[in-house]
Coordinates of C-alpha atoms in Angstrom, one line a residue:
M1 CA 0.0 0.0 0.0
P2 CA 1.4 3.5 -0.8
D3 CA 2.0 6.0 2.0
Y4 CA 1.0 9.7 1.6
L5 CA 1.9 12.8 3.6
V6 CA -1.2 14.6 4.8
F7 CA -1.9 16.8 7.8
G8 CA 1.7 16.4 8.8
G9 CA 1.2 12.6 9.3
C10 CA 1.5 9.5 7.2
L11 CA -1.6 7.9 5.6
R12 CA -1.1 4.2 4.4
S13 CA -4.0 3.5 2.1
E14 CA -5.5 0.7 0.0
L15 CA -7.5 3.5 -1.8
P16 CA -5.2 5.4 -4.2
F17 CA -5.0 9.2 -3.7
P18 CA -3.4 10.5 -6.9
E19 CA -3.9 14.1 -5.6
L20 CA -1.6 13.4 -2.6
A21 CA 2.2 13.2 -2.6
E22 CA 3.7 9.8 -1.7
A23 CA 5.9 9.6 1.4
G24 CA 8.5 6.9 1.7
D25 CA 9.9 5.2 4.7
C26 CA 7.5 6.5 7.3
E27 CA 5.6 4.9 10.1
P28 CA 1.8 5.2 9.3
T29 CA -0.2 7.5 11.5
W30 CA -3.4 6.2 9.9
N31 CA -4.3 3.0 8.0
L32 CA -7.1 3.2 5.4
R33 CA -8.5 -0.2 4.4
L34 CA -11.1 -1.2 1.8
A35 CA -13.8 -3.6 3.3
S36 CA -17.6 -4.1 3.4
L37 CA -19.2 -2.6 6.5
P38 CA -22.1 -4.2 8.3
S39 CA -25.4 -2.4 9.1
D40 CA -25.2 0.2 11.8
E41 CA -28.9 -0.1 12.9
E42 CA -27.9 -0.6 16.6
A43 CA -25.5 2.4 16.6
E44 CA -26.1 5.7 18.4
V45 CA -27.0 8.3 15.8
L46 CA -25.1 11.5 16.4
T47 CA -26.5 13.4 13.4
D48 CA -28.7 12.5 10.5
S49 CA -29.5 15.4 8.1
R50 CA -30.3 16.2 4.5
L51 CA -28.2 18.7 2.7
S52 CA -30.5 18.6 -0.3
A53 CA -33.2 16.4 -1.7
S54 CA -30.7 13.9 -2.9
C55 CA -27.8 14.4 -0.4
R56 CA -27.9 13.0 3.1
I57 CA -25.2 12.8 5.9
R58 CA -25.4 10.4 8.8
V59 CA -22.9 10.1 11.6
S60 CA -23.2 7.2 14.1
R61 CA -21.2 5.6 16.9
Y62 CA -21.0 2.0 18.0
E63 CA -18.6 0.3 20.4
G64 CA -16.2 3.3 20.1
R65 CA -16.1 3.3 16.3
L66 CA -17.4 6.3 14.4
R67 CA -19.1 5.9 11.1
F68 CA -19.6 8.7 8.5
F69 CA -22.1 8.1 5.7
H70 CA -22.5 10.5 2.9
S71 CA -25.1 9.5 0.3
C72 CA -23.3 11.5 -2.4
A73 CA -19.8 10.1 -1.6
G74 CA -19.5 6.9 0.5
T75 CA -19.1 5.4 4.0
F76 CA -16.1 5.6 6.2
E77 CA -15.7 4.1 9.7
F78 CA -13.0 5.2 12.2
S79 CA -11.6 3.3 15.2
A80 CA -11.8 4.9 18.6
D81 CA -8.3 6.4 18.3
G82 CA -8.7 7.3 14.6
S83 CA -5.7 5.3 13.5
D84 CA -7.7 2.5 11.7
I85 CA -10.1 3.6 9.0
V86 CA -12.3 1.5 6.7
F87 CA -13.8 2.7 3.5
D88 CA -16.8 0.7 2.1
A89 CA -15.9 1.1 -1.6
E90 CA -18.7 -1.3 -2.7
R91 CA -21.3 1.3 -1.5
A92 CA -19.4 4.3 -2.8
V93 CA -21.5 6.5 -5.2
D94 CA -18.6 8.7 -6.3
T95 CA -15.1 7.7 -5.4
N96 CA -13.7 11.1 -6.4
A97 CA -16.1 12.8 -4.0
A98 CA -15.3 10.3 -1.3
R99 CA -11.5 11.0 -1.6
T100 CA -12.1 14.8 -1.5
D101 CA -14.4 14.5 1.5
F102 CA -12.0 12.3 3.3
V103 CA -9.0 14.5 2.9
A104 CA -10.8 17.9 3.3
R105 CA -12.9 17.1 6.4
L106 CA -12.9 13.6 7.7
L107 CA -9.2 12.9 8.3
L108 CA -8.9 16.3 10.0
M109 CA -10.9 14.8 12.9
C110 CA -7.9 12.5 13.5
A111 CA -5.2 15.1 13.1
D112 CA -3.4 16.7 16.1
Q113 CA -5.9 19.2 17.5
E114 CA -4.2 19.4 20.9
R115 CA -1.1 21.3 19.9
V116 CA -1.9 22.4 16.4
T117 CA -4.2 25.1 15.0
W118 CA -5.2 24.3 11.4
L119 CA -5.9 27.2 9.1
H120 CA -6.9 27.5 5.4
G121 CA -3.7 29.0 4.3
S122 CA -0.3 28.6 2.6
A123 CA 3.3 29.3 3.8
V124 CA 6.8 29.9 2.6
R125 CA 10.2 30.3 4.2
I126 CA 12.3 33.4 3.4
G127 CA 15.7 33.1 5.0
D128 CA 15.3 31.3 8.3
S129 CA 11.7 32.5 9.0
A130 CA 8.2 31.6 7.6
I131 CA 5.4 33.9 6.5
A132 CA 1.9 32.6 5.8
F133 CA -1.1 33.7 3.7
V134 CA -4.6 33.1 4.9
G135 CA -7.9 33.6 3.1
P136 CA -10.8 31.9 1.4
S137 CA -10.5 29.8 -1.8
G138 CA -9.7 32.0 -4.7
A139 CA -7.9 34.7 -2.7
G140 CA -4.5 34.0 -4.2
K141 CA -2.7 32.1 -1.4
S142 CA -1.5 29.3 -3.6
T143 CA -0.3 31.4 -6.5
L144 CA 1.4 34.0 -4.3
S145 CA 3.3 31.4 -2.2
L146 CA 4.5 29.6 -5.3
A147 CA 5.5 32.8 -7.0
L148 CA 7.6 33.6 -3.9
A149 CA 9.1 30.1 -4.1
R150 CA 9.9 30.6 -7.8
A151 CA 11.8 33.8 -6.8
G152 CA 13.9 32.0 -4.1
A153 CA 11.8 31.3 -1.1
K154 CA 11.1 27.8 0.1
H155 CA 7.6 26.5 -0.3
I156 CA 6.3 25.0 3.0
C157 CA 2.6 24.2 2.6
D158 CA -0.5 24.9 0.7
D159 CA -4.2 25.0 1.6
T160 CA -3.7 23.4 5.0
L161 CA -1.5 25.6 7.3
P162 CA -0.5 24.0 10.7
I163 CA 0.7 26.4 13.4
E164 CA 1.9 25.4 16.9
A165 CA 1.8 28.2 19.4
G166 CA 5.1 28.8 21.2
N167 CA 7.8 31.4 21.5
P168 CA 7.9 31.7 18.6
P169 CA 5.0 29.9 16.9
V170 CA 6.2 27.4 14.2
T171 CA 4.8 25.9 11.0
W172 CA 5.9 23.0 8.9
P173 CA 4.8 21.0 5.7
S174 CA 1.4 19.5 6.1
D175 CA 1.7 17.8 2.8
W176 CA 3.8 18.1 -0.4
T177 CA 1.1 19.4 -2.8
I178 CA 0.0 22.7 -4.3
R179 CA -3.5 23.4 -5.6
L180 CA -3.7 25.8 -8.6
H181 CA -6.3 27.1 -11.0
D182 CA -5.4 26.4 -14.7
D183 CA -4.1 29.9 -15.4
S184 CA -1.8 29.8 -12.4
R185 CA -0.6 26.4 -13.3
A186 CA 0.2 27.5 -16.8
R187 CA 2.2 30.4 -15.6
L188 CA 3.9 28.8 -12.6
A189 CA 4.1 25.1 -13.2
S190 CA 3.5 24.4 -16.8
G191 CA 6.2 21.7 -16.9
A192 CA 5.0 19.9 -13.7
N193 CA 2.9 16.8 -13.7
S194 CA -0.5 17.5 -12.3
V195 CA -3.8 15.9 -11.4
R196 CA -7.1 17.7 -12.0
R197 CA -9.3 17.6 -8.9
E198 CA -12.9 17.0 -9.9
S199 CA -14.5 18.7 -6.9
D200 CA -13.3 22.2 -7.9
G201 CA -11.3 21.9 -11.1
K202 CA -8.0 22.8 -9.5
F203 CA -4.8 21.1 -10.6
I204 CA -2.7 19.4 -7.9
V205 CA 1.1 19.5 -8.4
T206 CA 3.6 18.0 -6.0
H207 CA 6.7 19.5 -4.4
E208 CA 8.8 17.0 -6.2
S209 CA 7.4 18.1 -9.6
I210 CA 8.2 21.8 -9.1
G211 CA 11.8 21.1 -8.0
T212 CA 13.6 20.6 -4.7
D213 CA 15.2 24.1 -4.9
A214 CA 11.8 25.7 -4.4
V215 CA 10.6 23.6 -1.4
D216 CA 11.3 22.8 2.2
S217 CA 12.3 19.1 2.0
G218 CA 11.2 16.8 4.7
A219 CA 8.0 16.6 6.8
E220 CA 9.9 17.6 9.9
C221 CA 11.1 21.0 8.7
R222 CA 9.9 23.5 11.2
A223 CA 10.3 27.3 10.7
P224 CA 9.4 30.1 13.1
L225 CA 6.4 32.1 11.9
V226 CA 7.1 35.8 11.7
A227 CA 4.0 37.2 9.8
L228 CA 0.5 36.2 8.9
Y229 CA -1.0 37.9 5.9
L230 CA -4.8 38.0 5.6
L231 CA -5.5 38.4 1.9
A232 CA -8.1 41.1 1.2
P233 CA -10.6 41.0 -1.7
A234 CA -9.0 41.4 -5.1
F235 CA -8.5 44.9 -6.5
P236 CA -7.8 45.9 -10.1
S237 CA -4.6 47.8 -11.0
P238 CA -3.8 50.3 -9.7
F239 CA -5.3 50.7 -6.2
A240 CA -7.3 53.9 -6.0
G241 CA -5.4 56.4 -3.9
D242 CA -2.4 54.2 -3.5
G243 CA -0.4 55.8 -6.4
G244 CA -0.3 52.5 -8.3
T245 CA 1.3 50.5 -5.5
C246 CA 1.0 46.8 -6.3
A247 CA 1.1 45.5 -2.7
T248 CA 0.1 47.2 0.5
R249 CA -0.2 45.9 4.0
R250 CA -2.0 47.1 7.1
L251 CA -1.2 45.8 10.6
I252 CA -4.4 44.4 12.3
H253 CA -4.7 44.7 16.1
P254 CA -4.8 41.3 17.8
T255 CA -8.4 41.8 19.0
A256 CA -9.5 42.3 15.4
A257 CA -7.1 39.6 14.1
M258 CA -8.8 36.9 16.2
P259 CA -12.3 37.0 14.6
A260 CA -10.7 37.4 11.2
L261 CA -8.7 34.2 11.6
I262 CA -11.6 32.3 13.1
Q263 CA -13.3 32.4 9.7
H264 CA -10.3 30.5 8.2
L265 CA -10.1 27.6 10.7
K266 CA -10.2 24.2 9.1
L267 CA -12.7 22.1 10.9
G268 CA -13.5 18.4 10.8
I269 CA -17.1 17.1 10.5
L270 CA -17.2 16.7 14.2
I271 CA -15.5 18.7 17.0
G272 CA -15.4 18.1 20.7
R273 CA -17.1 20.3 23.2
D274 CA -13.8 21.7 24.4
Y275 CA -12.6 22.5 20.9
P276 CA -13.8 26.1 20.7
A277 CA -12.1 27.0 24.0
K278 CA -8.8 25.3 23.1
T279 CA -8.8 26.9 19.7
M280 CA -9.4 30.4 21.0
K281 CA -6.6 30.0 23.5
S282 CA -4.2 28.8 20.8
L283 CA -5.2 31.6 18.4
A284 CA -4.8 34.2 21.1
A285 CA -1.3 32.9 21.8
I286 CA -0.5 33.0 18.0
V287 CA -1.7 36.6 17.4
A288 CA 0.1 37.8 20.5
S289 CA 3.4 36.6 19.1
V290 CA 2.9 37.0 15.3
P291 CA 1.9 40.2 13.6
V292 CA -1.2 39.8 11.4
F293 CA -1.5 42.1 8.3
E294 CA -4.3 42.7 5.9
L295 CA -2.6 42.3 2.5
K296 CA -3.9 43.9 -0.7
I297 CA -2.3 42.9 -4.0
V298 CA -3.0 43.9 -7.6
R299 CA -4.6 40.9 -9.4
D300 CA -2.6 41.4 -12.6
W301 CA -0.1 38.9 -14.0
S302 CA 2.1 41.8 -15.2
T303 CA 2.7 43.1 -11.7
I304 CA 3.5 39.9 -9.8
D305 CA 7.3 40.5 -9.9
E306 CA 6.7 43.8 -8.0
V307 CA 4.4 42.1 -5.5
V308 CA 7.0 39.5 -4.8
G309 CA 9.7 42.1 -4.5
Q310 CA 7.7 44.1 -2.1
I311 CA 7.1 41.1 0.2
Y312 CA 10.8 40.3 0.1
E313 CA 11.6 43.9 1.0
W314 CA 9.2 43.8 4.0
H315 CA 11.2 40.8 5.3
G316 CA 14.6 42.2 4.7
E317 CA 15.5 40.0 1.8
T318 CA 16.1 40.3 -2.0
P319 CA 14.7 37.7 -4.4
S320 CA 17.5 35.4 -5.5
R321 CA 15.6 34.8 -8.8
V322 CA 13.3 36.9 -10.9
A323 CA 9.7 35.6 -10.6
S324 CA 9.4 36.2 -14.4
S325 CA 5.8 36.8 -15.3
V326 CA 4.0 34.5 -12.8
G327 CA 0.5 35.2 -11.7
A328 CA -1.6 36.1 -8.6
S329 CA -4.9 34.3 -9.2
A330 CA -5.0 31.0 -7.2

């Protein structure tokens, strides 16, 4: 069975995940097996709801095992400690949807929630320190982080950003993949092998395919986080009143940064009762140690070199390579 790096752990799976990067020589954190699951009629039903006329979700628990049924995807069952997972492939309606649901939401239930705050974001390392970009899908996180890596930074992670509070807080690779829209892929990674994700049409490229000089190699690479950038809604070029500046940032006070970051937490399908309190405590520790900025960038392929140069300047560095016409539209 192949092993994959995901959520900073190792997934050993009988179900292939072409959109994940394989990890060799690792002890599995989770084992995903294919098997038929018996009826759960005697199980305790935790939730049973309809998302639409044709789509239903049911979560049940029996003898410590947790079962997740999605009528549009498939059925997964988790052991009490989350390390053993069974997927009933025979009942799967859409295997592509099942894979996406598993990685995007279900496996997050089993990831480290005690020490780690998981955000919808990307990160790169400039010099010895990491900076991260947080925002909704389509805000430009993936493209901007890869553009920085093409200019000499080291790409750390994409889409799933782990942060461990500390002095200072640190981040590290959660997986070895980058998710790009077609225009960004064409500009940034046209020569890289990619897999198109059916759920949203994005193309998945691996760290290996974009070159080892652009990435932080190894799942254990940990870098101190020195800035969090909250990507603002896109603006045309130039910004009104900014004299044509291609990138501007504004420091956000920690009391305002907290609710802004809450919107970008990655949550599993179920969370424990104490999760909100723990998360607020972790976020408070992070924003107390790391400055959070609102970042506005011009959404124009012709200005990305200037955007990259400005971010490098803010962090006391000079790009070692020219970004060369890469885009800001992930």
